[in-house]
mmCIF file of C-alpha atoms in Angstrom:
data_model
loop_
_atom_site.group_PDB
_atom_site.id
_atom_site.type_symbol
_atom_site.label_atom_id
_atom_site.label_comp_id
_atom_site.label_asym_id
_atom_site.label_seq_id
_atom_site.Cartn_x
_atom_site.Cartn_y
_atom_site.Cartn_z
ATOM 1 C CA MET A 1 0.156 0.146 0.000
ATOM 2 C CA PHE A 2 2.716 2.410 0.963
ATOM 3 C CA ALA A 3 4.978 1.756 -1.950
ATOM 4 C CA ARG A 4 1.976 2.326 -4.460
ATOM 5 C CA ALA A 5 0.850 5.483 -2.666
ATOM 6 C CA MET A 6 4.230 6.793 -3.092
ATOM 7 C CA GLN A 7 4.635 5.860 -6.809
ATOM 8 C CA SER A 8 1.103 7.212 -7.881
ATOM 9 C CA ASP A 9 -1.172 10.275 -6.737
ATOM 10 C CA SER A 10 -4.095 9.127 -9.111
ATOM 11 C CA HIS A 11 -5.392 5.934 -7.833
ATOM 12 C CA PRO A 12 -7.530 5.495 -4.866
ATOM 13 C CA ILE A 13 -5.739 4.307 -1.701
ATOM 14 C CA LEU A 14 -8.994 3.211 0.147
ATOM 15 C CA ALA A 15 -12.531 2.416 -0.897
ATOM 16 C CA GLN A 16 -15.193 1.737 1.395
ATOM 17 C CA VAL A 17 -18.059 -0.313 -0.245
ATOM 18 C CA VAL A 18 -21.477 -0.827 1.223
ATOM 19 C CA PRO A 19 -22.983 -4.554 0.206
ATOM 20 C CA ILE A 20 -25.900 -4.101 2.241
ATOM 21 C CA ARG A 21 -27.408 -1.156 4.103
ATOM 22 C CA ARG A 22 -29.574 -3.100 6.600
ATOM 23 C CA CYS A 23 -28.258 -3.602 10.072
ATOM 24 C CA ASN A 24 -29.060 -5.870 12.890
ATOM 25 C CA LEU A 25 -28.568 -3.191 15.419
ATOM 26 C CA ASP A 26 -29.817 0.293 15.968
ATOM 27 C CA CYS A 27 -27.392 2.259 17.757
ATOM 28 C CA GLY A 28 -28.723 5.673 18.754
ATOM 29 C CA TYR A 29 -25.854 7.678 17.267
ATOM 30 C CA CYS A 30 -25.638 5.835 13.682
ATOM 31 C CA ASN A 31 -27.209 7.177 10.598
ATOM 32 C CA GLU A 32 -25.560 4.570 8.156
ATOM 33 C CA TYR A 33 -28.232 1.837 8.303
ATOM 34 C CA ASP A 34 -31.868 0.844 7.673
ATOM 35 C CA LYS A 35 -34.048 -2.365 8.825
ATOM 36 C CA THR A 36 -35.407 -3.183 5.216
ATOM 37 C CA SER A 37 -32.770 -3.079 2.615
ATOM 38 C CA ASP A 38 -31.923 -6.106 0.440
ATOM 39 C CA PRO A 39 -28.319 -7.116 -0.050
ATOM 40 C CA VAL A 40 -26.713 -5.889 -3.317
ATOM 41 C CA PRO A 41 -26.786 -8.817 -5.795
ATOM 42 C CA LEU A 42 -23.365 -10.700 -6.057
ATOM 43 C CA ALA A 43 -22.846 -9.981 -9.654
ATOM 44 C CA THR A 44 -23.372 -6.300 -8.984
ATOM 45 C CA MET A 45 -20.979 -6.231 -5.958
ATOM 46 C CA LEU A 46 -18.244 -8.272 -8.079
ATOM 47 C CA ALA A 47 -18.591 -5.698 -11.040
ATOM 48 C CA ARG A 48 -17.951 -2.953 -8.351
ATOM 49 C CA ILE A 49 -14.979 -4.635 -6.943
ATOM 50 C CA ASP A 50 -13.602 -5.134 -10.582
ATOM 51 C CA ARG A 51 -14.066 -1.365 -11.409
ATOM 52 C CA LEU A 52 -12.290 -0.292 -8.295
ATOM 53 C CA ALA A 53 -9.565 -2.709 -8.940
ATOM 54 C CA ASP A 54 -9.362 -1.365 -12.516
ATOM 55 C CA LEU A 55 -8.873 2.181 -11.056
ATOM 56 C CA GLY A 56 -5.935 0.737 -9.023
ATOM 57 C CA THR A 57 -7.599 0.819 -5.563
ATOM 58 C CA THR A 58 -5.166 -0.604 -2.950
ATOM 59 C CA ILE A 59 -7.551 -1.349 0.048
ATOM 60 C CA ILE A 60 -11.264 -2.160 -0.472
ATOM 61 C CA THR A 61 -13.249 -2.027 2.755
ATOM 62 C CA LEU A 62 -16.715 -3.741 3.120
ATOM 63 C CA SER A 63 -18.958 -1.720 5.569
ATOM 64 C CA GLY A 64 -22.740 -1.036 6.026
ATOM 65 C CA GLY A 65 -24.991 -1.451 7.491
ATOM 66 C CA GLU A 66 -23.748 -4.783 8.763
ATOM 67 C CA PRO A 67 -21.954 -6.483 5.859
ATOM 68 C CA THR A 68 -21.984 -10.106 7.507
ATOM 69 C CA LEU A 69 -25.720 -9.975 6.639
ATOM 70 C CA HIS A 70 -24.877 -10.261 2.942
ATOM 71 C CA PRO A 71 -25.081 -13.964 2.006
ATOM 72 C CA ASP A 72 -22.156 -13.899 -0.395
ATOM 73 C CA LEU A 73 -19.847 -11.718 1.785
ATOM 74 C CA ASP A 74 -16.977 -14.601 1.384
ATOM 75 C CA ALA A 75 -17.265 -14.574 -2.451
ATOM 76 C CA ILE A 76 -16.930 -10.580 -2.301
ATOM 77 C CA ILE A 77 -13.870 -10.895 -0.053
ATOM 78 C CA ALA A 78 -12.400 -13.492 -2.431
ATOM 79 C CA ARG A 79 -12.863 -11.359 -5.435
ATOM 80 C CA ILE A 80 -11.140 -8.523 -3.629
ATOM 81 C CA ARG A 81 -8.183 -10.780 -3.038
ATOM 82 C CA GLU A 82 -8.247 -12.110 -6.778
ATOM 83 C CA ARG A 83 -7.950 -8.563 -7.965
ATOM 84 C CA GLY A 84 -4.816 -7.697 -5.790
ATOM 85 C CA ALA A 85 -6.411 -5.642 -3.447
ATOM 86 C CA ILE A 86 -6.194 -5.644 0.327
ATOM 87 C CA ALA A 87 -9.486 -6.918 1.830
ATOM 88 C CA THR A 88 -10.884 -5.529 5.149
ATOM 89 C CA LEU A 89 -14.325 -5.595 6.950
ATOM 90 C CA ILE A 90 -16.036 -3.369 9.378
ATOM 91 C CA THR A 91 -18.379 -5.356 11.367
ATOM 92 C CA ASN A 92 -20.471 -5.099 14.702
ATOM 93 C CA GLY A 93 -19.104 -8.584 15.273
ATOM 94 C CA LEU A 94 -22.520 -9.997 16.623
ATOM 95 C CA LEU A 95 -22.710 -12.797 13.896
ATOM 96 C CA LEU A 96 -19.022 -13.961 14.334
ATOM 97 C CA THR A 97 -18.711 -17.793 15.262
ATOM 98 C CA PRO A 98 -15.694 -19.963 15.056
ATOM 99 C CA GLU A 99 -17.113 -21.467 11.939
ATOM 100 C CA ARG A 100 -17.757 -17.845 10.247
ATOM 101 C CA ILE A 101 -14.314 -16.718 11.296
ATOM 102 C CA GLN A 102 -12.915 -19.669 9.570
ATOM 103 C CA ARG A 103 -14.866 -18.815 6.458
ATOM 104 C CA LEU A 104 -13.408 -15.454 6.507
ATOM 105 C CA ASN A 105 -9.767 -17.058 6.669
ATOM 106 C CA ARG A 106 -10.479 -19.185 3.643
ATOM 107 C CA ALA A 107 -12.005 -16.138 1.879
ATOM 108 C CA GLY A 108 -8.746 -14.444 2.340
ATOM 109 C CA LEU A 109 -9.792 -11.579 4.546
ATOM 110 C CA ASP A 110 -6.826 -9.113 5.615
ATOM 111 C CA TYR A 111 -8.103 -7.121 8.460
ATOM 112 C CA LEU A 112 -11.142 -6.958 10.597
ATOM 113 C CA GLN A 113 -12.306 -4.032 12.706
ATOM 114 C CA ILE A 114 -15.103 -3.886 15.281
ATOM 115 C CA SER A 115 -16.161 -0.885 17.311
ATOM 116 C CA ILE A 116 -16.973 -1.474 20.904
ATOM 117 C CA ASP A 117 -18.916 1.540 22.508
ATOM 118 C CA ASN A 118 -19.073 0.459 26.102
ATOM 119 C CA ALA A 119 -18.636 -2.089 28.913
ATOM 120 C CA ARG A 120 -22.301 -3.129 29.280
ATOM 121 C CA PRO A 121 -25.205 -2.660 26.755
ATOM 122 C CA ASP A 122 -27.526 0.423 27.242
ATOM 123 C CA GLU A 123 -30.419 2.102 25.092
ATOM 124 C CA ILE A 124 -27.783 3.826 23.028
ATOM 125 C CA SER A 125 -25.709 0.759 21.967
ATOM 126 C CA LYS A 126 -25.668 -2.791 22.321
ATOM 127 C CA LYS A 127 -21.991 -3.070 20.959
ATOM 128 C CA SER A 128 -20.602 -3.653 24.375
ATOM 129 C CA LEU A 129 -17.581 -5.568 25.877
ATOM 130 C CA GLN A 130 -19.945 -7.727 27.799
ATOM 131 C CA VAL A 131 -21.983 -8.729 24.720
ATOM 132 C CA LEU A 132 -18.773 -9.163 22.338
ATOM 133 C CA ASP A 133 -16.194 -10.687 24.556
ATOM 134 C CA ARG A 134 -16.716 -14.258 23.607
ATOM 135 C CA LYS A 135 -16.591 -13.144 20.018
ATOM 136 C CA LEU A 136 -13.270 -11.525 20.853
ATOM 137 C CA GLU A 137 -12.019 -14.898 22.372
ATOM 138 C CA TRP A 138 -13.047 -16.484 19.346
ATOM 139 C CA LEU A 139 -11.223 -14.185 17.011
ATOM 140 C CA ALA A 140 -8.041 -14.514 19.076
ATOM 141 C CA GLU A 141 -8.161 -18.195 18.863
ATOM 142 C CA HIS A 142 -9.277 -18.776 15.072
ATOM 143 C CA ALA A 143 -8.680 -15.573 13.019
ATOM 144 C CA GLU A 144 -5.786 -15.685 10.560
ATOM 145 C CA PHE A 145 -6.199 -11.933 9.709
ATOM 146 C CA GLY A 146 -5.367 -8.595 11.555
ATOM 147 C CA ILE A 147 -7.898 -7.489 14.080
ATOM 148 C CA THR A 148 -8.433 -3.955 15.357
ATOM 149 C CA ILE A 149 -10.873 -3.065 18.249
ATOM 150 C CA ASN A 150 -11.918 0.644 18.167
ATOM 151 C CA SER A 151 -12.956 2.369 21.648
ATOM 152 C CA VAL A 152 -15.476 5.251 21.167
ATOM 153 C CA LEU A 153 -15.637 8.481 22.816
ATOM 154 C CA GLY A 154 -18.163 11.302 22.505
ATOM 155 C CA SER A 155 -21.619 12.241 23.067
ATOM 156 C CA GLY A 156 -24.117 9.454 23.896
ATOM 157 C CA ILE A 157 -21.227 7.611 25.485
ATOM 158 C CA ARG A 158 -22.180 7.864 29.210
ATOM 159 C CA LYS A 159 -19.079 6.267 30.846
ATOM 160 C CA PRO A 160 -15.927 7.601 28.908
ATOM 161 C CA GLU A 161 -13.657 5.371 31.180
ATOM 162 C CA ASP A 162 -15.216 2.252 29.273
ATOM 163 C CA ALA A 163 -12.786 2.899 26.360
ATOM 164 C CA LEU A 164 -9.998 2.131 28.413
ATOM 165 C CA ALA A 165 -11.500 -1.165 29.385
ATOM 166 C CA VAL A 166 -12.141 -2.032 25.886
ATOM 167 C CA ALA A 167 -8.705 -1.168 24.875
ATOM 168 C CA SER A 168 -7.054 -3.002 27.633
ATOM 169 C CA ARG A 169 -9.073 -6.232 26.810
ATOM 170 C CA ALA A 170 -8.136 -5.754 23.239
ATOM 171 C CA ARG A 171 -4.387 -5.528 23.835
ATOM 172 C CA SER A 172 -4.683 -8.651 26.210
ATOM 173 C CA LEU A 173 -5.913 -10.568 23.420
ATOM 174 C CA GLY A 174 -3.196 -9.329 21.106
ATOM 175 C CA PHE A 175 -5.508 -7.071 18.877
ATOM 176 C CA THR A 176 -4.582 -3.431 17.757
ATOM 177 C CA SER A 177 -6.457 -0.731 19.903
ATOM 178 C CA THR A 178 -7.650 2.485 18.591
ATOM 179 C CA VAL A 179 -9.986 5.124 19.808
ATOM 180 C CA GLY A 180 -12.643 7.180 17.700
ATOM 181 C CA ILE A 181 -14.650 10.295 18.393
ATOM 182 C CA LEU A 182 -18.184 10.279 17.581
ATOM 183 C CA HIS A 183 -19.321 12.842 14.845
ATOM 184 C CA ASP A 184 -22.722 14.230 14.160
ATOM 185 C CA HIS A 185 -24.899 13.449 11.180
ATOM 186 C CA SER A 186 -22.479 15.396 8.701
ATOM 187 C CA GLY A 187 -19.258 13.925 9.956
ATOM 188 C CA GLN A 188 -18.447 17.179 11.937
ATOM 189 C CA LEU A 189 -16.815 17.176 15.403
ATOM 190 C CA GLN A 190 -18.588 17.328 18.664
ATOM 191 C CA PRO A 191 -16.090 18.492 21.227
ATOM 192 C CA LEU A 192 -15.037 16.289 24.198
ATOM 193 C CA GLY A 193 -16.086 17.034 27.900
ATOM 194 C CA GLU A 194 -13.316 17.228 30.427
ATOM 195 C CA ALA A 195 -13.735 13.518 31.495
ATOM 196 C CA GLN A 196 -13.565 12.289 28.108
ATOM 197 C CA ARG A 197 -10.669 14.492 27.128
ATOM 198 C CA SER A 198 -8.826 13.043 30.294
ATOM 199 C CA VAL A 199 -9.531 9.413 29.037
ATOM 200 C CA TYR A 200 -8.343 10.242 25.585
ATOM 201 C CA GLU A 201 -5.135 11.709 27.121
ATOM 202 C CA GLN A 202 -4.553 8.343 28.906
ATOM 203 C CA PHE A 203 -5.399 6.306 25.653
ATOM 204 C CA LEU A 204 -2.494 8.252 23.752
ATOM 205 C CA ARG A 205 0.051 7.236 26.400
ATOM 206 C CA HIS A 206 -0.645 3.463 25.742
ATOM 207 C CA LYS A 207 -0.506 3.598 21.815
ATOM 208 C CA ASP A 208 0.675 0.374 20.329
ATOM 209 C CA SER A 209 3.206 1.857 17.964
ATOM 210 C CA LEU A 210 4.181 4.911 16.045
ATOM 211 C CA PHE A 211 2.247 4.262 12.704
ATOM 212 C CA SER A 212 -0.784 2.397 14.327
ATOM 213 C CA PHE A 213 -4.382 3.723 13.430
ATOM 214 C CA ALA A 214 -4.125 5.220 16.798
ATOM 215 C CA HIS A 215 -1.396 7.935 15.597
ATOM 216 C CA PHE A 216 -3.513 10.917 14.428
ATOM 217 C CA ASP A 217 -2.699 13.074 17.442
ATOM 218 C CA SER A 218 -2.839 16.360 15.932
ATOM 219 C CA PHE A 219 -6.254 15.576 14.339
ATOM 220 C CA GLN A 220 -7.773 14.120 17.198
ATOM 221 C CA GLN A 221 -6.508 16.380 19.849
ATOM 222 C CA ASN A 222 -7.991 19.258 17.966
ATOM 223 C CA ILE A 223 -11.205 17.547 17.401
ATOM 224 C CA GLY A 224 -11.483 16.607 21.157
ATOM 225 C CA ARG A 225 -11.119 20.490 21.954
ATOM 226 C CA GLY A 226 -13.483 21.529 19.308
ATOM 227 C CA LEU A 227 -10.801 23.131 16.999
ATOM 228 C CA PRO A 228 -10.228 23.005 13.300
ATOM 229 C CA ASN A 229 -7.733 21.135 11.473
ATOM 230 C CA ASP A 230 -5.726 22.694 8.712
ATOM 231 C CA TRP A 231 -5.514 19.733 6.049
ATOM 232 C CA HIS A 232 -6.336 19.141 2.433
ATOM 233 C CA CYS A 233 -8.969 16.360 2.301
ATOM 234 C CA ARG A 234 -8.419 14.073 -0.743
ATOM 235 C CA ALA A 235 -11.743 12.237 -0.725
ATOM 236 C CA GLY A 236 -13.212 11.374 -4.148
ATOM 237 C CA GLY A 237 -9.901 10.664 -5.245
ATOM 238 C CA ARG A 238 -7.653 8.908 -2.702
ATOM 239 C CA PHE A 239 -10.563 7.899 -0.579
ATOM 240 C CA LEU A 240 -14.128 6.814 -2.099
ATOM 241 C CA TYR A 241 -17.251 5.786 -0.380
ATOM 242 C CA ILE A 242 -19.328 3.400 -2.633
ATOM 243 C CA CYS A 243 -23.126 3.428 -1.377
ATOM 244 C CA GLU A 244 -25.480 0.520 -1.968
ATOM 245 C CA ASP A 245 -26.548 2.134 -5.280
ATOM 246 C CA GLY A 246 -23.227 2.063 -6.713
ATOM 247 C CA LEU A 247 -22.399 6.013 -6.529
ATOM 248 C CA VAL A 248 -19.317 7.381 -5.527
ATOM 249 C CA HIS A 249 -19.379 9.728 -2.354
ATOM 250 C CA TYR A 250 -16.743 11.793 -0.564
ATOM 251 C CA CYS A 251 -17.375 9.826 2.603
ATOM 252 C CA SER A 252 -20.197 8.204 4.628
ATOM 253 C CA GLN A 253 -21.224 11.585 5.984
ATOM 254 C CA GLN A 254 -21.098 13.632 2.667
ATOM 255 C CA ARG A 255 -23.203 11.583 0.420
ATOM 256 C CA GLY A 256 -24.399 12.990 -2.832
ATOM 257 C CA LYS A 257 -20.977 14.639 -3.399
ATOM 258 C CA PRO A 258 -19.972 14.001 -6.310
ATOM 259 C CA GLY A 259 -22.579 11.342 -6.642
ATOM 260 C CA ILE A 260 -21.080 9.823 -10.016
ATOM 261 C CA PRO A 261 -21.821 6.012 -10.663
ATOM 262 C CA LEU A 262 -18.798 3.928 -9.968
ATOM 263 C CA GLU A 263 -19.047 2.292 -13.555
ATOM 264 C CA ASN A 264 -18.564 5.844 -14.901
ATOM 265 C CA TYR A 265 -15.811 6.966 -12.646
ATOM 266 C CA THR A 266 -12.447 7.810 -14.417
ATOM 267 C CA VAL A 267 -8.946 8.814 -13.558
ATOM 268 C CA GLU A 268 -9.714 12.476 -14.696
ATOM 269 C CA ASP A 269 -12.614 12.275 -11.813
ATOM 270 C CA LEU A 270 -10.197 10.861 -9.262
ATOM 271 C CA ARG A 271 -7.660 13.805 -9.733
ATOM 272 C CA ARG A 272 -10.399 16.327 -10.072
ATOM 273 C CA GLU A 273 -12.146 15.566 -6.758
ATOM 274 C CA ALA A 274 -8.804 14.772 -4.856
ATOM 275 C CA ALA A 275 -7.791 18.528 -5.768
ATOM 276 C CA ARG A 276 -11.080 20.162 -4.900
ATOM 277 C CA PRO A 277 -11.083 21.882 -1.390
ATOM 278 C CA LYS A 278 -13.762 20.542 0.894
ATOM 279 C CA GLY A 279 -15.525 22.915 3.103
ATOM 280 C CA CYS A 280 -16.259 20.357 5.694
ATOM 281 C CA ALA A 281 -12.531 19.405 6.143
ATOM 282 C CA PRO A 282 -11.624 21.648 9.123
ATOM 283 C CA PHE A 283 -14.080 19.949 11.477
ATOM 284 C CA CYS A 284 -14.024 16.499 9.971
ATOM 285 C CA THR A 285 -13.805 13.475 12.300
ATOM 286 C CA ILE A 286 -13.573 10.755 9.580
ATOM 287 C CA SER A 287 -10.181 9.262 10.522
ATOM 288 C CA CYS A 288 -9.793 6.915 7.550
ATOM 289 C CA VAL A 289 -9.751 9.861 5.219
ATOM 290 C CA HIS A 290 -7.243 11.598 7.380
ATOM 291 C CA GLN A 291 -5.159 8.416 6.978
ATOM 292 C CA THR A 292 -5.084 8.564 3.358
ATOM 293 C CA ALA A 293 -4.381 12.194 3.422
ATOM 294 C CA MET A 294 -1.326 11.597 5.900
ATOM 295 C CA LEU A 295 0.126 9.085 3.084
ATOM 296 C CA ASP A 296 -0.047 11.771 0.477
ATOM 297 C CA ASP A 297 1.472 14.278 2.906
ATOM 298 C CA PHE A 298 4.555 11.788 3.330
ATOM 299 C CA ARG A 299 4.761 11.303 -0.389
ATOM 300 C CA GLU A 300 4.833 15.262 -1.123
ATOM 301 C CA ARG A 301 6.724 16.158 2.061
ATOM 302 C CA PRO A 302 8.475 13.005 3.583
ATOM 303 C CA ARG A 303 10.961 14.970 5.590
ATOM 304 C CA GLU A 304 8.523 17.443 7.309
ATOM 305 C CA THR A 305 5.941 14.741 7.736
ATOM 306 C CA LEU A 306 8.267 12.171 9.507
ATOM 307 C CA ALA A 307 9.590 14.885 11.770
ATOM 308 C CA GLY A 308 6.117 15.918 12.668
ATOM 309 C CA ILE A 309 5.184 12.367 13.615
ATOM 310 C CA LEU A 310 8.001 12.003 15.879
ATOM 311 C CA GLU A 311 7.617 15.317 17.516
ATOM 312 C CA ARG A 312 3.946 14.759 18.375
ATOM 313 C CA ARG A 313 4.705 11.109 19.582
ATOM 314 C CA ARG A 314 7.510 12.605 22.028
ATOM 315 C CA GLU A 315 4.870 15.312 23.188
ATOM 316 C CA ALA A 316 2.520 12.504 24.030
ATOM 317 C CA ASP A 317 5.037 10.285 25.624
ATOM 318 C CA PRO A 318 8.430 12.056 26.698
ATOM 319 C CA SER A 319 9.839 8.573 27.140
ATOM 320 C CA PHE A 320 9.259 7.419 23.874
ATOM 321 C CA ARG A 321 11.953 6.075 21.908
ATOM 322 C CA ALA A 322 11.505 5.343 18.216
ATOM 323 C CA PRO A 323 11.835 1.665 16.781
ATOM 324 C CA ALA A 324 15.133 1.031 15.224
ATOM 325 C CA ALA A 325 13.693 1.256 11.522
ATOM 326 C CA VAL A 326 12.152 4.618 12.331
ATOM 327 C CA ARG A 327 15.512 5.846 13.707
ATOM 328 C CA ALA A 328 17.145 4.487 10.381
ATOM 329 C CA LEU A 329 14.598 6.559 8.391
ATOM 330 C CA SER A 330 15.269 9.531 10.591
ATOM 331 C CA TRP A 331 19.065 9.203 10.152
ATOM 332 C CA MET A 332 18.647 8.870 6.275
ATOM 333 C CA PHE A 333 16.005 11.444 5.627
ATOM 334 C CA LEU A 334 15.923 13.939 8.483
ATOM 335 C CA ASP A 335 19.646 15.104 7.895
ATOM 336 C CA PRO A 336 19.973 17.484 4.852
ATOM 337 C CA ARG A 337 23.454 16.023 4.216
ATOM 338 C CA ARG A 338 22.133 12.434 3.702
ATOM 339 C CA ARG A 339 18.604 12.937 2.450
ATOM 340 C CA GLY A 340 19.401 13.594 -1.323
ATOM 341 C CA PHE A 341 21.456 10.424 -1.467
ATOM 342 C CA PHE A 342 19.152 8.057 0.270
ATOM 343 C CA GLY A 343 16.156 9.757 -1.151
ATOM 344 C CA LYS A 344 17.327 8.608 -4.575
ATOM 345 C CA LEU A 345 18.075 5.118 -3.288
ATOM 346 C CA MET A 346 14.527 4.945 -2.056
ATOM 347 C CA LEU A 347 12.704 6.201 -5.166
ATOM 348 C CA ALA A 348 14.752 3.811 -7.018
ATOM 349 C CA ALA A 349 13.657 0.926 -4.878
ATOM 350 C CA LEU A 350 10.026 2.036 -5.124
ATOM 351 C CA GLY A 351 10.424 2.244 -8.855
ATOM 352 C CA ILE A 352 9.828 6.045 -9.005
ATOM 353 C CA LYS A 353 11.733 7.861 -11.384
ATOM 354 C CA ASN A 354 10.633 11.440 -10.469
ATOM 355 C CA ARG A 355 7.851 13.474 -9.231
ATOM 356 C CA ALA A 356 6.724 14.433 -12.510
ATOM 357 C CA SER A 357 6.776 10.952 -14.127
ATOM 358 C CA SER A 358 4.907 9.468 -11.265
ATOM 359 C CA SER A 359 2.237 12.170 -11.105
ATOM 360 C CA SER A 360 1.312 11.419 -14.754
ATOM 361 C CA ARG A 361 0.614 7.837 -14.359
#
């Protein structure tokens, strides 16, 4: 994924695809489900996977609704892998069983994410650690794919300290743990209260690694404080959201923009929409869009981006010592005397002749 992102600026890094809008839960804060929709027919889903692959998409994530309700989910995952993309799944986890996990193994799933909202179920959310803990144990025992457990903070979450309990349990089972901040119906931030900010600061001190999905301090800290972020959103180009009707949207919270059928989406559309300023960007909380933007920041400004990552990590944890590989990157690229020489070697290793030629692909 990283090498391809460095080679080209005109292919999608990540696409989220909805195979079914229906969900078996009705969480009080969610606007991404209904109770009646039929699954998208398998032939239609396979055609959409093929089109995304033709556009060069690196990661294809199946979301919803609840994607495990789709009767042909395994065949869809297998097609993603056949077309050379990374296959990931966002699920509430309720339908997972040892047999279902083994089927996901055989289909070739790469990563799975579950968001757990609280320690015990309440009227807002049944996605609780109490309900899902046995499912997590089955995943730890049977899954051959990577697993991320996402804790949640924000409006509607009554006990913010539950996020720490969820993260602790996830780490004890060997999973990656992240934290997300709930947004409103348009994907915009809702500032955290004092107790929630305290929990978030504790979470940052226990991040798994420098480049884990938990590492978006500058974005998340501003979000928690109700402050804007200064960044360029590349949704519509580097990140795509494909609804059940097959339309391309910026994200799950900005549906209708640009609203072009995926079958008609072109490289010119990718470039135009990636370059287009988005008015919703300063107060956006959609972390997967931030992640793709971070890759492009590294592509365009590797020295500044790496230095900023290290600086923010040390601010969060003064005792932090970067892994050996990161120290090697810093030695090679953050010193101006060495940057030019090693930069040429790295570009050659990635097959990049120069920025102009890679941008034209």
